Coordinates of C-alpha atoms in Angstrom, one line a residue:
X1 CA -42.5 -19.9 3.1
X2 CA -44.4 -16.8 2.1
X3 CA -43.3 -13.8 0.0
X4 CA -42.3 -11.7 3.1
X5 CA -39.9 -14.4 4.4
X6 CA -38.2 -14.6 1.0
X7 CA -37.7 -10.8 0.9
X8 CA -36.2 -10.9 4.4
X9 CA -33.7 -13.6 3.4
X10 CA -32.7 -11.7 0.3
X11 CA -32.3 -8.5 2.3
X12 CA -30.0 -10.2 4.9
X13 CA -27.8 -11.6 2.1
X14 CA -27.6 -8.3 0.3
X15 CA -26.6 -6.5 3.6
X16 CA -23.6 -8.9 4.0
X17 CA -22.1 -7.9 0.6
X18 CA -19.4 -5.3 1.2
X19 CA -19.7 -2.1 -0.9
X20 CA -17.3 -1.8 -3.8
X21 CA -15.2 1.2 -2.9
X22 CA -12.7 2.8 -5.4
X23 CA -9.3 1.2 -5.3
X24 CA -6.6 3.6 -4.1
X25 CA -2.8 3.7 -4.3
X26 CA -1.2 5.6 -1.5
X27 CA 2.3 6.8 -2.3
X28 CA 4.6 8.2 0.4
X29 CA 6.7 11.3 -0.1
X30 CA 10.0 9.2 -0.1
X31 CA 8.8 6.9 -2.9
X32 CA 7.4 9.8 -5.0
X33 CA 10.7 11.8 -4.7
X34 CA 12.7 8.8 -5.8
X35 CA 10.5 8.1 -8.8
X36 CA 10.4 11.8 -9.8
X37 CA 14.2 12.2 -9.5
X38 CA 14.8 9.0 -11.5
X39 CA 12.4 10.0 -14.3
X40 CA 13.7 13.6 -14.4
X41 CA 17.4 12.4 -14.6
X42 CA 16.5 10.1 -17.4
X43 CA 14.7 12.6 -19.6
X44 CA 14.2 12.8 -22.5
X45 CA 14.6 9.0 -22.5
X46 CA 12.1 6.6 -20.8
X47 CA 13.2 4.9 -17.6
X48 CA 11.5 2.3 -15.4
X49 CA 11.7 0.9 -11.8
X50 CA 10.0 -1.2 -9.3
X51 CA 7.7 0.0 -6.5
X52 CA 7.9 -1.6 -3.0
X53 CA 5.1 -1.5 -0.5
X54 CA 2.2 -3.5 1.1
X55 CA -1.2 -4.5 0.0
X56 CA -3.4 -3.2 2.9
X57 CA -6.7 -4.6 1.8
X58 CA -8.8 -5.3 -1.3
X59 CA -9.1 -1.5 -2.0
X60 CA -5.8 0.0 -0.8
X61 CA -2.1 -0.4 -1.9
X62 CA 0.6 1.5 0.0
X63 CA 3.8 2.3 -1.9
X64 CA 6.6 3.1 0.6
X65 CA 9.8 2.8 -1.5
X66 CA 11.1 2.3 -5.0
X67 CA 14.3 1.4 -6.8
X68 CA 15.4 2.1 -10.4
X69 CA 16.1 -0.5 -13.1
X70 CA 18.9 0.0 -15.6
X71 CA 16.6 0.2 -18.6
X72 CA 16.9 3.5 -20.6
X73 CA 15.6 4.2 -24.1
X74 CA 13.1 5.8 -26.3
X75 CA 10.8 2.8 -25.8
X76 CA 10.9 0.1 -23.2
X77 CA 9.6 -3.5 -23.9
X78 CA 9.6 -6.7 -22.0
X79 CA 12.7 -8.0 -23.7
X80 CA 14.8 -5.1 -22.5
X81 CA 14.2 -5.8 -18.8
X82 CA 17.2 -7.1 -17.0
X83 CA 15.8 -10.1 -15.1
X84 CA 19.0 -10.9 -13.3
X85 CA 19.4 -7.4 -12.0
X86 CA 15.7 -7.5 -10.8
X87 CA 16.3 -10.8 -9.0
X88 CA 19.5 -9.5 -7.4
X89 CA 17.7 -6.4 -6.0
X90 CA 14.8 -8.5 -4.7
X91 CA 17.3 -10.9 -3.0
X92 CA 19.0 -7.9 -1.4
X93 CA 15.6 -6.6 -0.3
X94 CA 14.9 -9.9 1.5
X95 CA 18.3 -9.8 3.3
X96 CA 17.4 -6.5 4.9
X97 CA 14.5 -8.2 6.7
X98 CA 12.2 -5.5 5.3
X99 CA 8.5 -6.5 5.0
X100 CA 8.0 -4.5 1.8
X101 CA 7.4 -6.5 -1.4
X102 CA 6.9 -5.5 -5.0
X103 CA 3.4 -4.0 -5.6
X104 CA 3.9 -2.4 -8.9
X105 CA 6.3 -0.8 -11.4
X106 CA 6.7 2.7 -12.7
X107 CA 8.1 4.3 -15.9
X108 CA 8.3 7.7 -17.5
X109 CA 6.6 9.3 -20.5
X110 CA 8.5 12.5 -21.1
X111 CA 6.2 15.1 -22.6
X112 CA 3.5 12.5 -23.5
X113 CA 1.4 12.3 -20.4
X114 CA 0.4 9.4 -18.3
X115 CA -1.1 6.4 -20.3
X116 CA -0.2 2.9 -21.2
X117 CA 0.9 2.3 -24.8
X118 CA 1.2 -1.1 -26.5
X119 CA 4.6 -2.0 -25.0
X120 CA 3.6 -0.8 -21.6
X121 CA 0.4 -2.9 -21.7
X122 CA 2.4 -6.0 -22.7
X123 CA 4.8 -5.5 -19.8
X124 CA 1.9 -4.9 -17.4
X125 CA 0.3 -8.1 -18.7
X126 CA 3.4 -10.1 -17.9
X127 CA 3.6 -8.6 -14.4
X128 CA -0.2 -9.0 -13.8
X129 CA -0.1 -12.7 -14.7
X130 CA 2.3 -13.2 -11.7
X131 CA 0.4 -10.9 -9.4
X132 CA -3.2 -9.8 -10.1
X133 CA -2.9 -6.7 -7.9
X134 CA 0.3 -5.4 -9.6
X135 CA -0.1 -1.8 -10.7
X136 CA 1.6 0.4 -13.3
X137 CA 2.4 4.0 -12.6
X138 CA 3.3 6.5 -15.4
X139 CA 5.0 9.8 -14.7
X140 CA 5.6 12.7 -17.0
X141 CA 8.6 14.6 -15.7
X142 CA 8.5 17.3 -18.3
X143 CA 4.9 18.4 -17.9
X144 CA 5.2 18.1 -14.1
X145 CA 5.7 21.5 -12.4
X146 CA 6.1 22.8 -8.9
X147 CA 3.3 21.6 -6.7
X148 CA 1.6 19.5 -9.4
X149 CA 2.9 16.1 -10.6
X150 CA 1.5 14.6 -13.8
X151 CA 1.1 11.0 -12.8
X152 CA -1.3 8.1 -13.3
X153 CA -1.9 4.6 -12.0
X154 CA -3.3 1.9 -14.2
X155 CA -4.2 -1.8 -14.3
X156 CA -5.3 -4.0 -17.2
X157 CA -8.8 -5.3 -17.5
X158 CA -8.8 -9.0 -17.4
X159 CA -9.5 -10.7 -20.7
X160 CA -11.8 -13.2 -18.9
X161 CA -14.1 -10.2 -18.2
X162 CA -14.5 -9.6 -22.0
X163 CA -15.0 -13.3 -22.7
X164 CA -17.7 -13.8 -20.1
X165 CA -19.4 -10.6 -21.0
X166 CA -19.2 -9.3 -17.4
X167 CA -19.1 -5.5 -16.8
X168 CA -15.6 -4.5 -15.6
X169 CA -15.1 -2.9 -12.3
X170 CA -15.6 0.9 -12.4
X171 CA -13.6 3.5 -10.6
X172 CA -15.5 6.8 -10.1
X173 CA -14.2 10.0 -8.6
X174 CA -14.7 13.7 -8.8
X175 CA -11.0 14.2 -8.5
X176 CA -9.1 14.9 -11.7
X177 CA -9.6 16.7 -15.0
X178 CA -11.0 16.0 -18.4
X179 CA -8.6 13.8 -20.4
X180 CA -8.6 13.0 -24.1
X181 CA -9.8 9.5 -24.8
X182 CA -7.3 7.1 -26.5
X183 CA -8.0 4.2 -28.8
X184 CA -6.1 1.6 -26.7
X185 CA -7.3 2.9 -23.3
X186 CA -10.2 0.4 -23.4
X187 CA -7.8 -2.4 -22.3
X188 CA -7.0 -0.8 -18.9
X189 CA -8.6 1.3 -16.2
X190 CA -7.2 4.2 -14.1
X191 CA -6.9 4.1 -10.3
X192 CA -7.0 6.8 -7.7
X193 CA -3.7 8.1 -6.2
X194 CA -3.3 9.6 -2.8
X195 CA -0.1 10.9 -1.1
X196 CA 0.6 10.1 2.5
X197 CA 3.0 12.2 4.6
X198 CA 4.5 10.3 7.5
X199 CA 6.6 11.8 10.3
X200 CA 9.9 10.6 8.8
X201 CA 8.9 11.9 5.4
X202 CA 8.0 15.3 6.9
X203 CA 11.5 15.5 8.5
X204 CA 13.1 14.5 5.2
X205 CA 11.2 17.3 3.3
X206 CA 12.0 19.9 6.0
X207 CA 15.7 19.0 5.7
X208 CA 15.7 19.7 2.0
X209 CA 15.7 23.5 2.5
X210 CA 16.8 25.3 -0.7
X211 CA 19.8 27.6 -0.2
X212 CA 20.0 30.9 -1.9
X213 CA 23.1 32.5 -3.5
X214 CA 23.5 35.1 -0.8
X215 CA 23.5 32.7 2.1
X216 CA 27.3 32.4 1.7
X217 CA 27.7 36.1 2.4
X218 CA 26.0 36.0 5.8
X219 CA 28.5 36.3 8.6
X220 CA 27.6 34.2 11.7
X221 CA 28.2 35.3 15.2
X222 CA 31.4 34.2 16.8
X223 CA 29.6 32.3 19.6
X224 CA 27.4 30.4 17.0
X225 CA 30.4 29.5 14.9
X226 CA 32.3 28.3 17.9
X227 CA 29.4 26.1 19.1
X228 CA 29.1 24.6 15.6
X229 CA 32.9 23.8 15.5
X230 CA 32.7 22.2 18.9
X231 CA 29.8 20.0 17.7
X232 CA 31.7 19.0 14.6
X233 CA 34.7 18.0 16.7
X234 CA 32.6 16.0 19.1
X235 CA 30.8 14.3 16.1
X236 CA 34.2 13.5 14.5
X237 CA 35.3 11.8 17.8
X238 CA 32.2 9.7 17.8
X239 CA 32.7 8.7 14.2
X240 CA 36.3 7.8 14.9
X241 CA 35.3 5.4 17.6
X242 CA 32.6 3.9 15.4
X243 CA 35.2 3.5 12.6
X244 CA 37.7 1.9 14.9
X245 CA 35.0 -0.6 16.1
X246 CA 34.1 -1.4 12.5
X247 CA 37.8 -2.1 11.7
X248 CA 37.9 -4.5 14.6
X249 CA 34.8 -6.4 13.4
X250 CA 36.3 -6.7 9.9
X251 CA 39.6 -8.0 11.3
X252 CA 37.6 -10.6 13.3
X253 CA 36.0 -11.8 10.1
X254 CA 39.4 -12.0 8.4
X255 CA 40.7 -14.3 11.2
X256 CA 37.8 -16.8 10.6
X257 CA 39.5 -17.8 7.3
X258 CA 36.5 -16.9 5.0
X259 CA 36.7 -16.1 1.4
X260 CA 36.7 -12.4 0.4
X261 CA 33.3 -12.9 -1.3
X262 CA 31.8 -14.2 1.9
X263 CA 33.2 -11.4 3.9
X264 CA 32.0 -8.8 1.5
X265 CA 28.5 -10.3 1.4
X266 CA 28.3 -10.5 5.3
X267 CA 29.5 -6.9 5.6
X268 CA 27.0 -5.6 3.0
X269 CA 24.1 -7.2 4.9
X270 CA 25.4 -6.3 8.3
X271 CA 25.9 -2.6 7.7
X272 CA 22.9 -1.9 5.5
X273 CA 20.9 1.1 6.7
X274 CA 23.7 2.1 9.2
X275 CA 25.9 5.1 9.3
X276 CA 29.1 4.9 7.3
X277 CA 31.7 6.5 9.6
X278 CA 34.3 7.0 6.9
X279 CA 32.0 8.7 4.4
X280 CA 30.5 10.9 7.2
X281 CA 33.9 12.0 8.4
X282 CA 34.8 13.1 4.8
X283 CA 31.5 14.9 4.5
X284 CA 31.8 16.7 7.8
X285 CA 35.4 17.7 7.0
X286 CA 34.4 19.1 3.6
X287 CA 31.5 21.1 5.2
X288 CA 33.8 22.5 7.9
X289 CA 36.4 23.6 5.4
X290 CA 33.8 25.2 3.1
X291 CA 32.1 26.9 6.0
X292 CA 35.3 28.3 7.4
X293 CA 36.4 29.6 4.0
X294 CA 33.0 31.1 3.3
X295 CA 32.9 32.9 6.7
X296 CA 36.5 34.2 6.3
X297 CA 35.8 35.6 2.8
X298 CA 32.5 37.2 3.9
X299 CA 34.2 38.9 6.8
X300 CA 37.0 40.2 4.6
X301 CA 34.5 41.6 2.1
X302 CA 32.5 43.4 4.8
X303 CA 35.7 44.8 6.3
X304 CA 36.8 46.2 2.9
X305 CA 33.3 47.4 1.9
X306 CA 32.2 49.0 5.2

């Protein structure tokens, strides 16, 4: 075997090694809204929660949903995590037959910026021992403003990497801004974050139209108000039929001589993600009353003024 053959073999082996792309976390609009709302409501205290999603490949993690944990305080450590509540939520998640699984956790740093302190690194270490791809997301709800979210995704560098003297995996990007180096930032590395907008997320964002104070003074046309009332009446009839059907199903479960706990558990799983007819009827009735009063008062004001 001559030198040329050896070079050809090494070239073929090198071509089979996949390139090391930067690892990216894709967060949907629904998950981002849930996390931002939870962190903003908990300010100035720190809050935390679990992110649900899928591991697409070795370089991509998709976060589709999130739920909050009851931990609130000036600092969060591993001892304050309610393990029973976490197990209960994950058990309910499996009952919904949803393919999402925990892919990371999030918490807030109000006014401090996104980084991992000593307690956060210890929590991430415990999670990362169970799942190597588990990620930590930090959100600053106070410094975040309209159109710009102060957020960061991190993962700890494995201690084996330091022991063996191997260079850790680097994540390079021209996206971002200059950040102040921290003393304890050498124990973790930052990952890229991208935001995905699905069709259902787009519809959700479009439905969140902010109303202004003078919208209640706009008088609708009589034909438009009449068509809206007819639609509400038709919707109320459909909800009544659905509510009657649900009462028959609950009565059927009562005749099977099951305990109240079993009936409650079966109903909680059976109706998850479905429309609650009773709550929707109350909501539609309140909207109809408020709309009718608003239109009547606006018409009276215009008659007196003009």
